[in-house]
Coordinates of N, CA, C and O in Angstrom, one line a residue:
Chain A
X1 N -14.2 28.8 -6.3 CA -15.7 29.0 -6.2 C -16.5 27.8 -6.5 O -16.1 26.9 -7.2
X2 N -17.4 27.9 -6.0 CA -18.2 26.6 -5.7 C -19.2 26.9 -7.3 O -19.5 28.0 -7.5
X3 N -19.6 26.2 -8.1 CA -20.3 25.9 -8.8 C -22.0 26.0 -8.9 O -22.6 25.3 -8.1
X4 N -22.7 26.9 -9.7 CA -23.9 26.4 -9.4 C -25.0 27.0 -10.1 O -24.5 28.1 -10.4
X5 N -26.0 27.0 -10.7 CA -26.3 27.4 -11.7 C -27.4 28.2 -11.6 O -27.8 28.1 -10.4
X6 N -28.2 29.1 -12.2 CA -29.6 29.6 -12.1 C -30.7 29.4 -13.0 O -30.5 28.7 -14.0
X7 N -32.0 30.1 -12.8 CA -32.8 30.3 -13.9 C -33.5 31.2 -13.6 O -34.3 31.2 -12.7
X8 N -33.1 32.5 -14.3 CA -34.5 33.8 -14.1 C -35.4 33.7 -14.7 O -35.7 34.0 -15.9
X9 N -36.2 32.9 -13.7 CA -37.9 32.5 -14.6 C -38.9 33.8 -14.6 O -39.9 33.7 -15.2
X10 N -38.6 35.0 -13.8 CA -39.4 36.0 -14.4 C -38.7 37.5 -13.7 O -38.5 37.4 -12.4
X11 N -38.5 38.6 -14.2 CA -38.6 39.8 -14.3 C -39.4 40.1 -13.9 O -40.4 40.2 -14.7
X12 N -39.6 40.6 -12.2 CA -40.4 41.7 -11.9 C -40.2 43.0 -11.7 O -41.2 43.5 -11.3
X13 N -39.4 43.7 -11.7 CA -39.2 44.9 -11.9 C -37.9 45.6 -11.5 O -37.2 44.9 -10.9
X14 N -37.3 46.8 -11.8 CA -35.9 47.2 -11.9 C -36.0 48.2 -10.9 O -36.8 49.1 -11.0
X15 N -35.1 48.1 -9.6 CA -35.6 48.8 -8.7 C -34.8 50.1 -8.9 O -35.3 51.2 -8.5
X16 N -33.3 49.9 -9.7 CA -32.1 51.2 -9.8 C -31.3 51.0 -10.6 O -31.1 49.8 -10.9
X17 N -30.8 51.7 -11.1 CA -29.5 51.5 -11.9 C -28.4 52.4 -11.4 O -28.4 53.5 -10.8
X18 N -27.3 51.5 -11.7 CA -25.9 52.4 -10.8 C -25.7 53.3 -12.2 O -26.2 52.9 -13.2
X19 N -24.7 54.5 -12.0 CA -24.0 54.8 -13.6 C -23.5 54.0 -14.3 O -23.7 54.0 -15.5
X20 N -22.8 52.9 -13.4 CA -21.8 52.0 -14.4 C -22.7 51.2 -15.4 O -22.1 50.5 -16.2
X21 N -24.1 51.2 -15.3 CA -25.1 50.3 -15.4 C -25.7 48.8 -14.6 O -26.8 48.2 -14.8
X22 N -24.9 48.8 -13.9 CA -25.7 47.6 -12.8 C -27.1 48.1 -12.3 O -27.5 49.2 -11.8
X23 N -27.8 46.9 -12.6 CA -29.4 47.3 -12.0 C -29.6 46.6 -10.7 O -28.8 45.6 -10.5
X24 N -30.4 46.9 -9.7 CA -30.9 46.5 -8.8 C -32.2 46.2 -8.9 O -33.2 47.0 -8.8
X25 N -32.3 44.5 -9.3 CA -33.7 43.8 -9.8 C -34.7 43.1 -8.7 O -34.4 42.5 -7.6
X26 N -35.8 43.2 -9.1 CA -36.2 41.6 -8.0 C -37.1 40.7 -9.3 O -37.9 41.1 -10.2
X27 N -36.7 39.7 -9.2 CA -36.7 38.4 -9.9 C -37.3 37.7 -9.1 O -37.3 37.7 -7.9
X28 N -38.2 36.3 -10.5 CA -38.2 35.5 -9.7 C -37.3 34.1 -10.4 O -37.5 33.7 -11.6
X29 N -36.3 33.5 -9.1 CA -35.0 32.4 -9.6 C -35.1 31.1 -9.2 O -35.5 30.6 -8.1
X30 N -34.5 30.5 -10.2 CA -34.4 29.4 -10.1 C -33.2 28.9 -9.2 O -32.4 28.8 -10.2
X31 N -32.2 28.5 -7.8 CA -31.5 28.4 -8.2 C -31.0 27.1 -8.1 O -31.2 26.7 -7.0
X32 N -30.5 26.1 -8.8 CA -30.5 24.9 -9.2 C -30.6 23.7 -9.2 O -30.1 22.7 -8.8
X33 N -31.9 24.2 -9.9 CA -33.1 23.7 -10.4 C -34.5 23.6 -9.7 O -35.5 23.2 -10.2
X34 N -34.0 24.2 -7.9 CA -34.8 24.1 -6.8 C -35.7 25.3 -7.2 O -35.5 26.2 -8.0
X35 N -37.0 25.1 -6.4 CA -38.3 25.5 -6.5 C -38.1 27.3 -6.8 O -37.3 27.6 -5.9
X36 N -38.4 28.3 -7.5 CA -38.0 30.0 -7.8 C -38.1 30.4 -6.2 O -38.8 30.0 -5.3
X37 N -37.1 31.4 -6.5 CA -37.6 32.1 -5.0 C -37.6 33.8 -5.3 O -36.9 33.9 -6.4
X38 N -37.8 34.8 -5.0 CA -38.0 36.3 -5.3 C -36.8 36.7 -4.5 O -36.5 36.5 -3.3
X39 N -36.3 37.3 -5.4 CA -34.7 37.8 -5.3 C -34.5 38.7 -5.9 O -34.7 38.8 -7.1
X40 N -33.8 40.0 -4.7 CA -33.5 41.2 -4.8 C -32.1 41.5 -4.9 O -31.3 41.2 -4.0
X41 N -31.6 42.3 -6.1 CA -30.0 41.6 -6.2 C -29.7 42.4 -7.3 O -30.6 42.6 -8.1
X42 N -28.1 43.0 -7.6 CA -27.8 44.1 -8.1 C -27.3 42.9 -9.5 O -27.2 41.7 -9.2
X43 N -27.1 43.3 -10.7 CA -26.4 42.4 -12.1 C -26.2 43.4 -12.6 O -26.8 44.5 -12.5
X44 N -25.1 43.1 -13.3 CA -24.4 43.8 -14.3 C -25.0 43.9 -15.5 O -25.7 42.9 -15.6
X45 N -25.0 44.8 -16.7 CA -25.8 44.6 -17.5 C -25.1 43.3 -18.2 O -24.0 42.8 -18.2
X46 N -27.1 43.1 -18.8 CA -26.9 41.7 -19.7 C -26.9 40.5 -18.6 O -26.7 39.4 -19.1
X47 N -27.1 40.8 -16.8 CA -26.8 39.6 -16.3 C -25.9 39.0 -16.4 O -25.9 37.9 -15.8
X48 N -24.8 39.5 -17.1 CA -23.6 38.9 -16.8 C -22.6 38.5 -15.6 O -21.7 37.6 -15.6
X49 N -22.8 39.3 -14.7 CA -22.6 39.2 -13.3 C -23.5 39.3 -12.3 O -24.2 40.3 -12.3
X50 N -23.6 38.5 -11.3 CA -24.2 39.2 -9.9 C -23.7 39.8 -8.8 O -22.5 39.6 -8.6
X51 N -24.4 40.5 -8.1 CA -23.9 41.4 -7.2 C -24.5 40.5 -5.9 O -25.0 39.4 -5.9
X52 N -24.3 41.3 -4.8 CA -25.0 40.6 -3.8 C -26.7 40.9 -3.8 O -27.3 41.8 -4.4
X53 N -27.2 40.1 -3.1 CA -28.7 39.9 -2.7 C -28.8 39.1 -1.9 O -28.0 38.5 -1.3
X54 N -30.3 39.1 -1.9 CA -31.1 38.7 -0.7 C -32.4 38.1 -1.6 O -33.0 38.6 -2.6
X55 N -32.5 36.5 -1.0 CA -34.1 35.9 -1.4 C -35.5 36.5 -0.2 O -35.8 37.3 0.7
X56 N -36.0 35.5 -0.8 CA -37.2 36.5 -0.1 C -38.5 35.2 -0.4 O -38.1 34.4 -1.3
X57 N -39.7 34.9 0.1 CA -40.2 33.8 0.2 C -41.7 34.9 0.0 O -41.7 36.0 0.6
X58 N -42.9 34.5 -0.8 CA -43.9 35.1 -0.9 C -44.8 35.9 0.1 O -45.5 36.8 0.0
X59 N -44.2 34.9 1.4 CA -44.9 35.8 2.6 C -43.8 36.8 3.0 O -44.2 37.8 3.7
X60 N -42.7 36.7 2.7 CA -41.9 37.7 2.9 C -42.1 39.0 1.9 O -42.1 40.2 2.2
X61 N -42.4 38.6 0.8 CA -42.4 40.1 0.1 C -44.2 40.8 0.6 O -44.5 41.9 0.9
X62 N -44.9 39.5 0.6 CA -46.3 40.3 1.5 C -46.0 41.5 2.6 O -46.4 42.6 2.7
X63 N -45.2 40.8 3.2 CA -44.8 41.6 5.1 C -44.2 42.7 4.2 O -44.8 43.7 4.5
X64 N -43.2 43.0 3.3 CA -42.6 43.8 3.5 C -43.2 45.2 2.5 O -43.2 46.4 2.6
X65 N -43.8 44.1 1.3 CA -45.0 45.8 0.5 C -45.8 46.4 1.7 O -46.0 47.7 1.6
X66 N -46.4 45.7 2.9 CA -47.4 45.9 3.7 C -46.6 47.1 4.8 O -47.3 48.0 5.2
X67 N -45.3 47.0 5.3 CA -43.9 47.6 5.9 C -43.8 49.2 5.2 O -43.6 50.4 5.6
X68 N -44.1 48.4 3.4 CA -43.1 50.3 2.6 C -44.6 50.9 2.4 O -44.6 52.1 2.2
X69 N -45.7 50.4 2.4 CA -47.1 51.3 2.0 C -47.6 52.0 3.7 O -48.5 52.8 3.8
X70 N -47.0 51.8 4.5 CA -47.1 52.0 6.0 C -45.9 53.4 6.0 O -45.9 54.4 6.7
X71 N -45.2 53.2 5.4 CA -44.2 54.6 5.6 C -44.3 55.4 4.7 O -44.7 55.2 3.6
X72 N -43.9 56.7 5.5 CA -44.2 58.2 4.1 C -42.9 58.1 3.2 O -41.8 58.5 3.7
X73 N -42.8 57.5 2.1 CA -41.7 57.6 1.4 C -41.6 59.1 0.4 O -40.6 59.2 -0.4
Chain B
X1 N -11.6 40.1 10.7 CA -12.4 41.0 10.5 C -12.5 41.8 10.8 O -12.2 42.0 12.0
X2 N -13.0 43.5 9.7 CA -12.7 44.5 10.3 C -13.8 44.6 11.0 O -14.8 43.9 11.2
X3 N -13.6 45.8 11.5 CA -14.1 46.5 12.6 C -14.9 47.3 12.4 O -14.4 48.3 11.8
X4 N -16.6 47.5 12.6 CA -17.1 48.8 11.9 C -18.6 48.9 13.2 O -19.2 48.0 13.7
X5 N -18.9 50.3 13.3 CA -20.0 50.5 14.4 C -21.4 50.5 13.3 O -21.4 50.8 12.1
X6 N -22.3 50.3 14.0 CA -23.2 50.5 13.6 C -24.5 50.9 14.4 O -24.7 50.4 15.5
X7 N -25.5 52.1 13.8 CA -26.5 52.5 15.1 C -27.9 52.5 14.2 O -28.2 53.3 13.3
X8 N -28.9 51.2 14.8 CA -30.0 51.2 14.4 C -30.6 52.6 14.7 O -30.7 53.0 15.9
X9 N -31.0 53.4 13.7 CA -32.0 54.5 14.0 C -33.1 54.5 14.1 O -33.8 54.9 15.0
X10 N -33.4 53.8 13.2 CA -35.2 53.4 13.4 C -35.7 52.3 12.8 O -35.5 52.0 11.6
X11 N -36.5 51.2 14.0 CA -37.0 50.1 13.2 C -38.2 49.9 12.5 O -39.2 50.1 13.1
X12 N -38.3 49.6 11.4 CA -39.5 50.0 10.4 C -39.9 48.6 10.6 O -40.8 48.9 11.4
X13 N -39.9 47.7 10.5 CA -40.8 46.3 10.3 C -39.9 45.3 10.4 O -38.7 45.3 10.2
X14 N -40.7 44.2 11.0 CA -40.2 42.7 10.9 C -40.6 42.0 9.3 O -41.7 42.2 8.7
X15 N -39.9 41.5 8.8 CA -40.6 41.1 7.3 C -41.1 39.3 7.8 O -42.1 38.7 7.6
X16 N -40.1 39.0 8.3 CA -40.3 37.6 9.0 C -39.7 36.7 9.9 O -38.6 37.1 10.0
X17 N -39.9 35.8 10.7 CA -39.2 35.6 11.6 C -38.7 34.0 11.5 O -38.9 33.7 10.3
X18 N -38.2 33.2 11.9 CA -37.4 32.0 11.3 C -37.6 30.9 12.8 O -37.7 31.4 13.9
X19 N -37.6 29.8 12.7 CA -38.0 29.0 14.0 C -36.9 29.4 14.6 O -37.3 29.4 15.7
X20 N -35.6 29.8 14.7 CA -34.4 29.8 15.7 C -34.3 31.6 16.3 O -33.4 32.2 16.8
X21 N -35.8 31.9 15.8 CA -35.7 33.2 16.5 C -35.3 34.3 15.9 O -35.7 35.4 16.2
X22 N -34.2 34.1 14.8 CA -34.1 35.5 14.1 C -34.6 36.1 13.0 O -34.8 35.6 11.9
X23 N -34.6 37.4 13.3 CA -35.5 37.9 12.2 C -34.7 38.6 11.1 O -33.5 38.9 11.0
X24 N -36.0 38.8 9.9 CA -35.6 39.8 8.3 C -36.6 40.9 9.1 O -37.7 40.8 9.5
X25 N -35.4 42.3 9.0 CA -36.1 43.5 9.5 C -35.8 44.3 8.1 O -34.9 44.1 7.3
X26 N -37.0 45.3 8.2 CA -36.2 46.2 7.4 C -36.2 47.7 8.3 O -37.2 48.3 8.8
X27 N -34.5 48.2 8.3 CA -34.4 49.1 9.5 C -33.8 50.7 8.8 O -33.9 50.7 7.5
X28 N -33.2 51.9 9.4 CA -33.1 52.9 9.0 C -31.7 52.7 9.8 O -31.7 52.8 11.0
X29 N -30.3 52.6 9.1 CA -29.2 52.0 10.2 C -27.7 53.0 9.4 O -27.3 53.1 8.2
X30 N -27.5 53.5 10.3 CA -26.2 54.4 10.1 C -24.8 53.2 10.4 O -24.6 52.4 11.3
X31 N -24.1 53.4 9.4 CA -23.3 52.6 9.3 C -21.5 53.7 9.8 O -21.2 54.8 9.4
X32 N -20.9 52.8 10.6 CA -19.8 53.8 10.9 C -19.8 54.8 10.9 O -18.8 55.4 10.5
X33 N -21.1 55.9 11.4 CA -21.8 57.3 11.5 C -22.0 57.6 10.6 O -22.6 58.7 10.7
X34 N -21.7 57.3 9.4 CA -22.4 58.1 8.1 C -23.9 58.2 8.1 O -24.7 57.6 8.8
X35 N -24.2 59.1 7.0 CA -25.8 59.1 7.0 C -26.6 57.8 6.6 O -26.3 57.0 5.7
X36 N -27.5 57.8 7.7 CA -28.3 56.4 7.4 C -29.3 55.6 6.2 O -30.3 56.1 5.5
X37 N -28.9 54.6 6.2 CA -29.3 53.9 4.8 C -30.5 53.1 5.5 O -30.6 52.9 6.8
X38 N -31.7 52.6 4.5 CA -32.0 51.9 4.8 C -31.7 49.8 4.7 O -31.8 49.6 3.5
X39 N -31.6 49.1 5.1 CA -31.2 47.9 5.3 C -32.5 46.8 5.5 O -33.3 46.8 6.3
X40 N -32.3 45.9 4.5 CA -33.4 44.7 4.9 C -31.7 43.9 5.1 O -30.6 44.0 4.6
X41 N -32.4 43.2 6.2 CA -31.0 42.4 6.6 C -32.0 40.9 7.9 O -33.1 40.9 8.5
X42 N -31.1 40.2 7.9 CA -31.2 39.1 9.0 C -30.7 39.6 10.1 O -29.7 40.4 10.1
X43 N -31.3 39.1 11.4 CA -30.7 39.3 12.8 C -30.7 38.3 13.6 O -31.6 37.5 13.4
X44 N -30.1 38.0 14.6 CA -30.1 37.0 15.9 C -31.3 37.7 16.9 O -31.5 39.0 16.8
X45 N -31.8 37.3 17.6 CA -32.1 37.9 18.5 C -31.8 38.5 19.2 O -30.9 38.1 19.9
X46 N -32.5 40.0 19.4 CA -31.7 41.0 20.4 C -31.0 41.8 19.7 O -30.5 42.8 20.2
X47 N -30.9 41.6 18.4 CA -29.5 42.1 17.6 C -28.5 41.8 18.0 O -27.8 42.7 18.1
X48 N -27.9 40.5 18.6 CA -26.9 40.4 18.9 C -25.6 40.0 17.6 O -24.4 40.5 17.6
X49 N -26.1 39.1 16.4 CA -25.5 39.3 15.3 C -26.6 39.8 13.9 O -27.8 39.7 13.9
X50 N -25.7 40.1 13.1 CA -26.0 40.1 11.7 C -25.9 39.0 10.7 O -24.9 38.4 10.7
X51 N -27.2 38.6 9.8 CA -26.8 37.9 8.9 C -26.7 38.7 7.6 O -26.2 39.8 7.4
X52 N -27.3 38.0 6.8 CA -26.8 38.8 5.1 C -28.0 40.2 5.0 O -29.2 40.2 5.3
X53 N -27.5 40.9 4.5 CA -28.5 41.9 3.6 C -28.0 42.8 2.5 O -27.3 42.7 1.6
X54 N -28.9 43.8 3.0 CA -28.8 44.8 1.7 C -29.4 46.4 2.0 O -30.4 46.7 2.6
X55 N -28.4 47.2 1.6 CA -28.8 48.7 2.3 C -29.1 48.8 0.5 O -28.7 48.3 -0.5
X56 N -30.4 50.0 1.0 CA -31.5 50.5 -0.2 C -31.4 51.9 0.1 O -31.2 52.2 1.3
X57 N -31.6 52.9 -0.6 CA -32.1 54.2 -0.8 C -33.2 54.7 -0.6 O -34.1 54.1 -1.2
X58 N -33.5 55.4 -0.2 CA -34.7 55.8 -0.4 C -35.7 55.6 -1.7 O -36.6 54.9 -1.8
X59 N -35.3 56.5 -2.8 CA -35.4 55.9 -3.7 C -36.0 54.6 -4.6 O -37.0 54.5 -5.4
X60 N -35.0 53.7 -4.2 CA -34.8 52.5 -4.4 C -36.4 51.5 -3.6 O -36.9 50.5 -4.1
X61 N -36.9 52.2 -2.5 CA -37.8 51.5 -1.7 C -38.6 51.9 -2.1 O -39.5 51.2 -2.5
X62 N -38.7 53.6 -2.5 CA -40.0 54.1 -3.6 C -40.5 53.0 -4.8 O -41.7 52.8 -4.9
X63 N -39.7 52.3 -5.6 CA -39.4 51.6 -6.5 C -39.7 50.5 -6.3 O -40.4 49.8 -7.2
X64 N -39.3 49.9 -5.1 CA -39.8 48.7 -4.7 C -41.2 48.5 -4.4 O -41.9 47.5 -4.5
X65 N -41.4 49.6 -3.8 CA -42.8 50.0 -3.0 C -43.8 49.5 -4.6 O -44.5 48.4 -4.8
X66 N -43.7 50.1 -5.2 CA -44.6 50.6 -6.6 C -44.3 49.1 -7.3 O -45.4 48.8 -7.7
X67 N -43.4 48.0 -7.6 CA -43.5 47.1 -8.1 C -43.9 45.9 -7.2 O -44.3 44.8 -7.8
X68 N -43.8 46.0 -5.5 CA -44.6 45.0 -5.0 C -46.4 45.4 -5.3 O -47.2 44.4 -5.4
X69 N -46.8 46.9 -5.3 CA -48.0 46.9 -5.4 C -48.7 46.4 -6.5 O -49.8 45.8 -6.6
X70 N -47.8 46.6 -7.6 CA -48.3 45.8 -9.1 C -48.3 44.5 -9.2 O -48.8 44.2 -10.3
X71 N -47.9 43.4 -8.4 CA -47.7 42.4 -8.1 C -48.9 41.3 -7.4 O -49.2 41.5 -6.2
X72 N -49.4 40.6 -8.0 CA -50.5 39.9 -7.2 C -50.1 38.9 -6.1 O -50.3 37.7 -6.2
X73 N -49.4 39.6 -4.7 CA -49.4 38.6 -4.2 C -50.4 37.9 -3.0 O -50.1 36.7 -2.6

């Protein structure tokens, strides 16, 4: 595995939790040491692991709140 | 690689598009006929391939919905 490091420079909100406790977060990350990006992405508790995710770029999470307030959820 | 079908049900939004044409959708996508999930994921154009994503819950978009709105972006 290739090496590489992070920084969760901010907690924005917990979108789920599995039973086992993995949450489904969006953050915003550092990842090494390059500019934070907003990242949606399952961790094990304590962040001890990650799961998979997806980044996401400010105009991207714009388009997509504008996408989920458009649908009857 | 295995093998698995997939049937977009319904396309809910483009979130962004990329200079080589493919887009971040977020779609309503049945996976090897099971009941459909929802998916923010990358595409080629046309849907001809997939890149990376992430199937969400219902749920889960409620959730998301409610912490991009708290969100100044």
């Amino acid at each position: 595995m290739s090496s590489f490091k992070y920084d969760i420079v901010k907690q924005l909100g917990e979108v789920s939790q599995s039973p086992k406790g993995w949450t489904k977060e969006l953050n915003l990350i550092s990842w090494n040491g390059r500019e934070p990006k907003y990242d949606l992405r399952d961790w094990a508790p304590g962040h001890e692991k990650m799961g998979k995710g997806i980044t996401l770029s400010k105009d991207e999470l714009i388009s997509l709140r504008d996408i989920l307030n458009e649908m009857e959820l």
